Short mmCIF file of C-alpha atoms in Angstrom, two decimals:
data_model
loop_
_atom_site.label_atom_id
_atom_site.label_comp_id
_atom_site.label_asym_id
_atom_site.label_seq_id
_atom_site.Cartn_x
_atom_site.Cartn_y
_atom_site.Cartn_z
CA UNK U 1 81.30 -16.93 22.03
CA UNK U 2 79.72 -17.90 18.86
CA UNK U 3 76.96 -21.11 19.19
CA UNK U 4 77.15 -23.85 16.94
CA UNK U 5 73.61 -24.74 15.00
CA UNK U 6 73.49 -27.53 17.85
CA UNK U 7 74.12 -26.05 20.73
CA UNK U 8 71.18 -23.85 22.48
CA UNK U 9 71.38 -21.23 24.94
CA UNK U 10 68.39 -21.45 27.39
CA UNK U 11 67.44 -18.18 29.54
CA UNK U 12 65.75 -18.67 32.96
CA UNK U 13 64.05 -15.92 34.65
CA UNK U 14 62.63 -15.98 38.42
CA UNK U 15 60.79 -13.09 38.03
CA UNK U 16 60.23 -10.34 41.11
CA UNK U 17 59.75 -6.71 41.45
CA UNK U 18 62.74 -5.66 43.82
CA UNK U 19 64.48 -8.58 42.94
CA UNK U 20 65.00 -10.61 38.95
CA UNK U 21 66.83 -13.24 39.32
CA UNK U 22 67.98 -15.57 35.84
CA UNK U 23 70.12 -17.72 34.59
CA UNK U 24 71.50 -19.09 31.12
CA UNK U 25 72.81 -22.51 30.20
CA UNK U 26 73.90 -23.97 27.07
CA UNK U 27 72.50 -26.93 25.73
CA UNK U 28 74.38 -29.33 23.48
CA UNK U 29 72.50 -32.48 22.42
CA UNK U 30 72.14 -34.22 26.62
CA UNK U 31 74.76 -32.02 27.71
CA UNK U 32 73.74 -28.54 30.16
CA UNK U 33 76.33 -26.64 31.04
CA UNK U 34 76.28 -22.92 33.11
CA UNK U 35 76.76 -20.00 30.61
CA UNK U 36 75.81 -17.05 33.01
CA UNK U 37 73.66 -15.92 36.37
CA UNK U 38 72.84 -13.04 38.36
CA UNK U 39 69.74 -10.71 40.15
CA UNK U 40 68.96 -7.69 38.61
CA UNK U 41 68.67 -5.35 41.14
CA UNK U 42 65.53 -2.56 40.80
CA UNK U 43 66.60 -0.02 42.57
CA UNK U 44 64.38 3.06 44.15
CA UNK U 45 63.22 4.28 41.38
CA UNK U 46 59.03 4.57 39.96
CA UNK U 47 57.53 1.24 39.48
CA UNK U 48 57.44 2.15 36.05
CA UNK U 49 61.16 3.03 36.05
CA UNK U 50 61.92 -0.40 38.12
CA UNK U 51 59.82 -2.51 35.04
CA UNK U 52 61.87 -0.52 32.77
CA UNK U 53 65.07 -1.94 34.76
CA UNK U 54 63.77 -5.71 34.65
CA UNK U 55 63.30 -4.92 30.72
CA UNK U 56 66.14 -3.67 29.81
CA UNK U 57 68.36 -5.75 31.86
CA UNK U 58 66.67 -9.01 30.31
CA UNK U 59 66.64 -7.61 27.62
CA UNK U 60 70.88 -6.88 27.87
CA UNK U 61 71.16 -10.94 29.33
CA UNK U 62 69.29 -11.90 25.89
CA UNK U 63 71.89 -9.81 23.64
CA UNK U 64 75.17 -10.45 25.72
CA UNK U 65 74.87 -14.46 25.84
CA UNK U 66 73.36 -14.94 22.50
CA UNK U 67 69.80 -16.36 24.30
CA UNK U 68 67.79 -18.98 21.43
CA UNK U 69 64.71 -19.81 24.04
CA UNK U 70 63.62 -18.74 26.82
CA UNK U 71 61.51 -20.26 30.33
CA UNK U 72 59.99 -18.88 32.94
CA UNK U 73 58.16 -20.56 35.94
CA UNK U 74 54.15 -19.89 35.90
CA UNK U 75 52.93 -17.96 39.33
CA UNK U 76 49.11 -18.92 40.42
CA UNK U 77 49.39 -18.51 43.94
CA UNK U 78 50.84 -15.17 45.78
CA UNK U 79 50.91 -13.56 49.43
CA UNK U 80 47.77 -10.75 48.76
CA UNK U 81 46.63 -9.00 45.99
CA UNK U 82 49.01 -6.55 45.76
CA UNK U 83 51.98 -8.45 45.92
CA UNK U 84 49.98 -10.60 43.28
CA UNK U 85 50.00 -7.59 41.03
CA UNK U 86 53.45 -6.06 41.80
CA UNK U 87 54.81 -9.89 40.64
CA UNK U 88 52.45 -9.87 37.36
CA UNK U 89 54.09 -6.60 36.08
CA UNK U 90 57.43 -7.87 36.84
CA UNK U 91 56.80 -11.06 35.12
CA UNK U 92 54.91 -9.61 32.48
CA UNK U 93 58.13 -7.09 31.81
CA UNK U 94 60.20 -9.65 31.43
CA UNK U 95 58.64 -11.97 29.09
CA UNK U 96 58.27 -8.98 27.19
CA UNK U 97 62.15 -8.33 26.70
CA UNK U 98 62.12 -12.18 25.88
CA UNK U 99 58.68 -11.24 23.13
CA UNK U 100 60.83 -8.30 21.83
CA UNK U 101 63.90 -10.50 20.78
CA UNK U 102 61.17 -13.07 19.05
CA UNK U 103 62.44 -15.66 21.63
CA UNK U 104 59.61 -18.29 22.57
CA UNK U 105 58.62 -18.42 25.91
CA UNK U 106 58.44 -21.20 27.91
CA UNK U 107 56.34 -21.59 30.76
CA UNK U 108 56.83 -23.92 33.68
CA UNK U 109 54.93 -24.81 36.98
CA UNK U 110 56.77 -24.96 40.32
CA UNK U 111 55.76 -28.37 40.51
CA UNK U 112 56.74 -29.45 36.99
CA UNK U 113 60.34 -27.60 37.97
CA UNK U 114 60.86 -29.40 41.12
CA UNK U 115 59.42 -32.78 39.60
CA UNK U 116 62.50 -31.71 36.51
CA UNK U 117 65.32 -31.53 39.08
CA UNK U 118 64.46 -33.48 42.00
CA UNK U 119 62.12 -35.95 40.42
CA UNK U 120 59.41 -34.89 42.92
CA UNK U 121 56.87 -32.20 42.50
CA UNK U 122 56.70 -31.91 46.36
CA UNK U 123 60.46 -31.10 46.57
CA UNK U 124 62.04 -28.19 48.99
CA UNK U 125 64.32 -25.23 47.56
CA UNK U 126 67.36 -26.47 49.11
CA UNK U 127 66.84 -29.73 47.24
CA UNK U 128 66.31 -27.48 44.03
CA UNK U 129 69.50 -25.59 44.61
CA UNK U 130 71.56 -28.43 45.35
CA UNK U 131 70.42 -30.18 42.23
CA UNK U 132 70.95 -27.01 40.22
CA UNK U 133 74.40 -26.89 42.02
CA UNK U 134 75.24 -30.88 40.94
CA UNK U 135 74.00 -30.30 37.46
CA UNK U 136 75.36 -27.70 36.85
CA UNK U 137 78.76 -28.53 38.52
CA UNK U 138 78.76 -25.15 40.41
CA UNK U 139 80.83 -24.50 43.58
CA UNK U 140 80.44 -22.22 46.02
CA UNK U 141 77.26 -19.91 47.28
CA UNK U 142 74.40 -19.26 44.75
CA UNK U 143 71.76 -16.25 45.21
CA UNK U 144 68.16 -17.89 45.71
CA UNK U 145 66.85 -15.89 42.71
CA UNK U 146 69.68 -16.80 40.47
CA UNK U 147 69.35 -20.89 41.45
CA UNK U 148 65.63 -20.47 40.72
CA UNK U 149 66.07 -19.26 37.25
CA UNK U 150 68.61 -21.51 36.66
CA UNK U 151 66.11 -24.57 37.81
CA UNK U 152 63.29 -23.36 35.32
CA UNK U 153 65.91 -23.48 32.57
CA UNK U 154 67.06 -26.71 33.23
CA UNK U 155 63.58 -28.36 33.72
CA UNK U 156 63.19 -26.84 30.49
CA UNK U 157 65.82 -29.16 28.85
CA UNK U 158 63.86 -31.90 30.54
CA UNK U 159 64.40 -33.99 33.35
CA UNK U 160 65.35 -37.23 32.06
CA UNK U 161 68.55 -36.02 30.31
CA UNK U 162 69.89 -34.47 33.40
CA UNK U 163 70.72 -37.39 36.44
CA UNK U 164 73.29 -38.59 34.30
CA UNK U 165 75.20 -35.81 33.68
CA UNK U 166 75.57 -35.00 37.24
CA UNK U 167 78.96 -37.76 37.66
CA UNK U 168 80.48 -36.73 34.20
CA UNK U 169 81.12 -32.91 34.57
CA UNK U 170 84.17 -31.55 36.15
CA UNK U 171 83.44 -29.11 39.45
CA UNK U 172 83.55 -25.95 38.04
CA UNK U 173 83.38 -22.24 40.43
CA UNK U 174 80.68 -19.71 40.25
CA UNK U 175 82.74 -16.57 38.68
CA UNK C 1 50.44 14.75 11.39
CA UNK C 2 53.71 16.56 12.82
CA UNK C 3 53.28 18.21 16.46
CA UNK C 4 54.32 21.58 17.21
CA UNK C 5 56.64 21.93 20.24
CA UNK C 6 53.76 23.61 22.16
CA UNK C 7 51.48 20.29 21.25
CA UNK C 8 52.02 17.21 23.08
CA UNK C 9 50.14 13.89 22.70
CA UNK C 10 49.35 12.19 25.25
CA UNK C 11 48.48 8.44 25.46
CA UNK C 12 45.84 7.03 28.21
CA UNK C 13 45.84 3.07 28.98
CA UNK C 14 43.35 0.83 30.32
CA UNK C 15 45.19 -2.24 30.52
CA UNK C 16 43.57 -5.81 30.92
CA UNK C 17 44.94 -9.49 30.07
CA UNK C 18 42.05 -10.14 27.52
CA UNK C 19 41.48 -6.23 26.50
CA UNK C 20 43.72 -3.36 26.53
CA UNK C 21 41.58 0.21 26.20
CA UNK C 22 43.84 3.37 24.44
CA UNK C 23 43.31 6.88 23.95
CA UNK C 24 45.33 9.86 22.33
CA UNK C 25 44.61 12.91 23.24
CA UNK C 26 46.70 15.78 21.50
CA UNK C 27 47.03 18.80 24.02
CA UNK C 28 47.53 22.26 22.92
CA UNK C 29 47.98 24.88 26.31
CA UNK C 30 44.48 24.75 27.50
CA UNK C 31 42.80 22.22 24.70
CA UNK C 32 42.48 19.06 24.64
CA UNK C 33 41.10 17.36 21.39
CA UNK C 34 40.67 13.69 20.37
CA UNK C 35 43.25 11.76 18.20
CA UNK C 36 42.05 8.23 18.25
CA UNK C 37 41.32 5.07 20.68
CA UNK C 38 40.63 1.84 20.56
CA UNK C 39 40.83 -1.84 22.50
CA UNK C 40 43.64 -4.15 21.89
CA UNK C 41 42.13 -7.62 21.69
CA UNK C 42 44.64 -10.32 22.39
CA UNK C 43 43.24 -13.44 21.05
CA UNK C 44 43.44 -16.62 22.10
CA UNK C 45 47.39 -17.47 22.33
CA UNK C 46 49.42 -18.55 24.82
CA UNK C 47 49.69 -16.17 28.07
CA UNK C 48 53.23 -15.08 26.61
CA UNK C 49 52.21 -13.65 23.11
CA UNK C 50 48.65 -12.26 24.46
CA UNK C 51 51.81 -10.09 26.56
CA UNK C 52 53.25 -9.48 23.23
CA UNK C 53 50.39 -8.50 21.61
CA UNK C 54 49.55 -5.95 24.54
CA UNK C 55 53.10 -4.56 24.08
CA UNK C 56 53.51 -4.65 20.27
CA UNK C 57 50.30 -2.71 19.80
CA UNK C 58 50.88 0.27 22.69
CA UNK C 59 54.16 0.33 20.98
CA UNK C 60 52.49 0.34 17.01
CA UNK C 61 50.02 3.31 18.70
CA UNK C 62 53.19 5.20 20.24
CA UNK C 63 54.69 5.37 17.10
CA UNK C 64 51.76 5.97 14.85
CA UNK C 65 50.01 8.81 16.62
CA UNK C 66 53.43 10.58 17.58
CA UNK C 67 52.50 10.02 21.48
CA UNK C 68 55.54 12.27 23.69
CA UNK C 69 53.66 11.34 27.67
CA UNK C 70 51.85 8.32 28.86
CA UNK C 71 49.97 7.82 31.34
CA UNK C 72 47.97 4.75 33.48
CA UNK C 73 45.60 3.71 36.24
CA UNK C 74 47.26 2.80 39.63
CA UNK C 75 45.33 -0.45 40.41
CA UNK C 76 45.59 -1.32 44.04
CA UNK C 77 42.75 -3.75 43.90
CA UNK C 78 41.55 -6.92 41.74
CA UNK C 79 38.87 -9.36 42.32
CA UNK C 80 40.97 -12.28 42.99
CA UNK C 81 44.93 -12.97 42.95
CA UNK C 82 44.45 -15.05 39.86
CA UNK C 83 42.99 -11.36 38.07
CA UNK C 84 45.61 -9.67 40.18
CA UNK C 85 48.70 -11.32 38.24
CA UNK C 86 46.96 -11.49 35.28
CA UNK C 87 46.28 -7.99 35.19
CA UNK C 88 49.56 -7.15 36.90
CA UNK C 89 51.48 -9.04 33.73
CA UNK C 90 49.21 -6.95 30.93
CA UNK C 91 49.80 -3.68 33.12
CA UNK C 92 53.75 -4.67 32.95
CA UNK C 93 53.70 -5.71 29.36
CA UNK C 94 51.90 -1.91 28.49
CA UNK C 95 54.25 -0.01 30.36
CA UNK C 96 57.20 -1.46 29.15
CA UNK C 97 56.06 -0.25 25.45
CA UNK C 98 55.95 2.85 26.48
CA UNK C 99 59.79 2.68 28.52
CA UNK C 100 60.54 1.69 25.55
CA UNK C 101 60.23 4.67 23.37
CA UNK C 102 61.49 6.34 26.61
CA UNK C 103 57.99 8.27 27.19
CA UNK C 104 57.34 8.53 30.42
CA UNK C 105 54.93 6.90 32.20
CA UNK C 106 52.51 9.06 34.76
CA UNK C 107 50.46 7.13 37.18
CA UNK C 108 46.81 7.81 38.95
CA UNK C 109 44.35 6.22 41.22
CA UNK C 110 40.74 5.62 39.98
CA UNK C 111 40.10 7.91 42.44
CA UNK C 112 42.22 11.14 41.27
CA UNK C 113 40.96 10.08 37.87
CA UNK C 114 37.52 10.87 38.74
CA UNK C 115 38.64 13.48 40.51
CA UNK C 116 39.90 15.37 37.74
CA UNK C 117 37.27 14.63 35.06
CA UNK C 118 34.04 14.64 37.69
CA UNK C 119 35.06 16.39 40.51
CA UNK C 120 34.54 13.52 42.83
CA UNK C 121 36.42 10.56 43.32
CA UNK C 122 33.53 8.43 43.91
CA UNK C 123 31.88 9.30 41.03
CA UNK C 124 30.55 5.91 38.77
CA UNK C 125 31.96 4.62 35.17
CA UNK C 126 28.74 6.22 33.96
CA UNK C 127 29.52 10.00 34.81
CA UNK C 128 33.84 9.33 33.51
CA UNK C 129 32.38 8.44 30.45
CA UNK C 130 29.98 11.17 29.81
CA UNK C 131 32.51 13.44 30.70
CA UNK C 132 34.88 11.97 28.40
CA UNK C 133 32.83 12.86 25.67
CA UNK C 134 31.85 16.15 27.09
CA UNK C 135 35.43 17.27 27.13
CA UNK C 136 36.28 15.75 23.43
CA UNK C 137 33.30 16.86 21.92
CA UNK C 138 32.65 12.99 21.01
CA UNK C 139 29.34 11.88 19.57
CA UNK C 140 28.52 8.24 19.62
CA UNK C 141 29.38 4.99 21.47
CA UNK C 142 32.95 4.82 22.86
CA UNK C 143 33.38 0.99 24.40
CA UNK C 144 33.96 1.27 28.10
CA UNK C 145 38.03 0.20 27.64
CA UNK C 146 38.27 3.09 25.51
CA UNK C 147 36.85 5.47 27.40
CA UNK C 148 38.68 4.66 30.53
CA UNK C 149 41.79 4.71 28.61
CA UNK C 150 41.28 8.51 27.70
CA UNK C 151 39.85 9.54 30.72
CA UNK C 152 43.25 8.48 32.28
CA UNK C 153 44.71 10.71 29.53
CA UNK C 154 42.74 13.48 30.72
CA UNK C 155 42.75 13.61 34.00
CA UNK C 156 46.94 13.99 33.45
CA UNK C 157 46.01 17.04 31.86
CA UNK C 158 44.63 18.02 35.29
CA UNK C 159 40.85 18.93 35.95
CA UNK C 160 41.02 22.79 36.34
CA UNK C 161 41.87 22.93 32.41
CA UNK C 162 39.31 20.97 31.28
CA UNK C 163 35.73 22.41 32.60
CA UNK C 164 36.03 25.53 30.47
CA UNK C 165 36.27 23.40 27.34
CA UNK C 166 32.91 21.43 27.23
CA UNK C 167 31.11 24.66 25.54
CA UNK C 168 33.60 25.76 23.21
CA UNK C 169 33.85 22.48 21.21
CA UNK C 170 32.30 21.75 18.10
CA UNK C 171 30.66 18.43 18.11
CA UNK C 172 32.69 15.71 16.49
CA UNK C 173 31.49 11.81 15.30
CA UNK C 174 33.79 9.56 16.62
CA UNK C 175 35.70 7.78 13.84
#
């Protein structure tokens, strides 16, 4: 599992306090290709215990697929105030396990994510995930979280070196 | 500097985006007596290291003043959900520090906060922070981040220890 001085592996997190969702690719020169995705789950714990969760398990998805960078999607709008402030600790959590393995953070607007993938800023999330999907060469069903971290990290690697990948890659499962 | 097993030091947080407020308080059955505060300042970086900063220097004071409990404000209200997530990510990035050295992390409403150190829970900023330095025998100015940061500390130490106190203290300058 070793990474070439080319290659990259790009972590994207879809931050959320019941729910984490991210996603790691590898990047080698115009090429993106699916390394890893999954939702860490919080649990019941305390809040505090449930950050610690989000931490550790970033912190764990850093370690186990040798993560270089990392990208997250910016938040400015939210339901109320204290859903506002459940989502900043979650977010903030997680960019720290990112901080704590001196990996850059990379921050992205919905807009600028959907204008990456679907080449309009206005785009839905089905058109997201099916471009994530198509990228990515990725069969079968997707968690929402997971296809959301995945789409930061791709609009990450810039949208311009992705549409013609799409044709090229072989159709590949979700494990 | 070493602790007895009967001591415990306990670290308060005030946690904001552009300053963080600390305070150790070393707690001895009955006693509580200053060890230090201060205000993390996080510059002018990106939103991402002013996290890092947050969570680099709770973690720096954990280590340095031998901390064994934490403990923060419950914040169930913010001006705006802009200062909600802001606040939300600085509150995450702070408690994560503290997973991280495995303290545990105690939380309290501004109102049992008061509680404990006033004996109201509508009591003002005004009468927390007089109290503050009532209880620690604490000459001078303490900024306002600081002071809320070990009145937090305090009031884990629960209210019915602390009245008795205020007389038997020598005065102290604050460092």
């Amino acid at each position: 599992m070793s990474t070439t001085a080319a290659t990259r592996r790009v972590l994207g997190i879809d931050p959320g306090s019941v729910r984490t969702g991210f996603g790691v690719i590898e990047v080698t020169g115009s090429r993106s290709s699916y390394v890893a995705s999954g939702v860490i789950q919080t649990g019941k714990g305390s809040f505090a215990q449930r950050l610690h969760i989000i931490y550790t398990g970033i912190a764990e998805v850093i370690r186990a697929h040798q993560v270089s960078e990392s990208a997250i999607e910016e938040v400015f709008v939210s339901r109320n105030i204290q859903s506002a402030l459940k989502l900043g600790q979650a977010r903030g959590a997680a960019i720290c396990a990112c901080a704590g393995d001196d990996l850059a953070v990379h921050e992205y607007s919905a807009r600028a994510i959907k204008q990456a993938l679907v080449g309009s800023g206005g785009a839905d999330k089905d058109q997201v995930s099916y471009m994530v999907r198509a990228i990515l060469s990725l069969q079968g069903v997707l968690r929402e979280d997971a296809a959301d971290a995945l789409a930061v990290a791709l609009a990450h690697t810039q949208h311009d070196r992705l549409s013609a990948q799409i044709a090229s890659n072989k159709r590949r499962a979700i494990p």
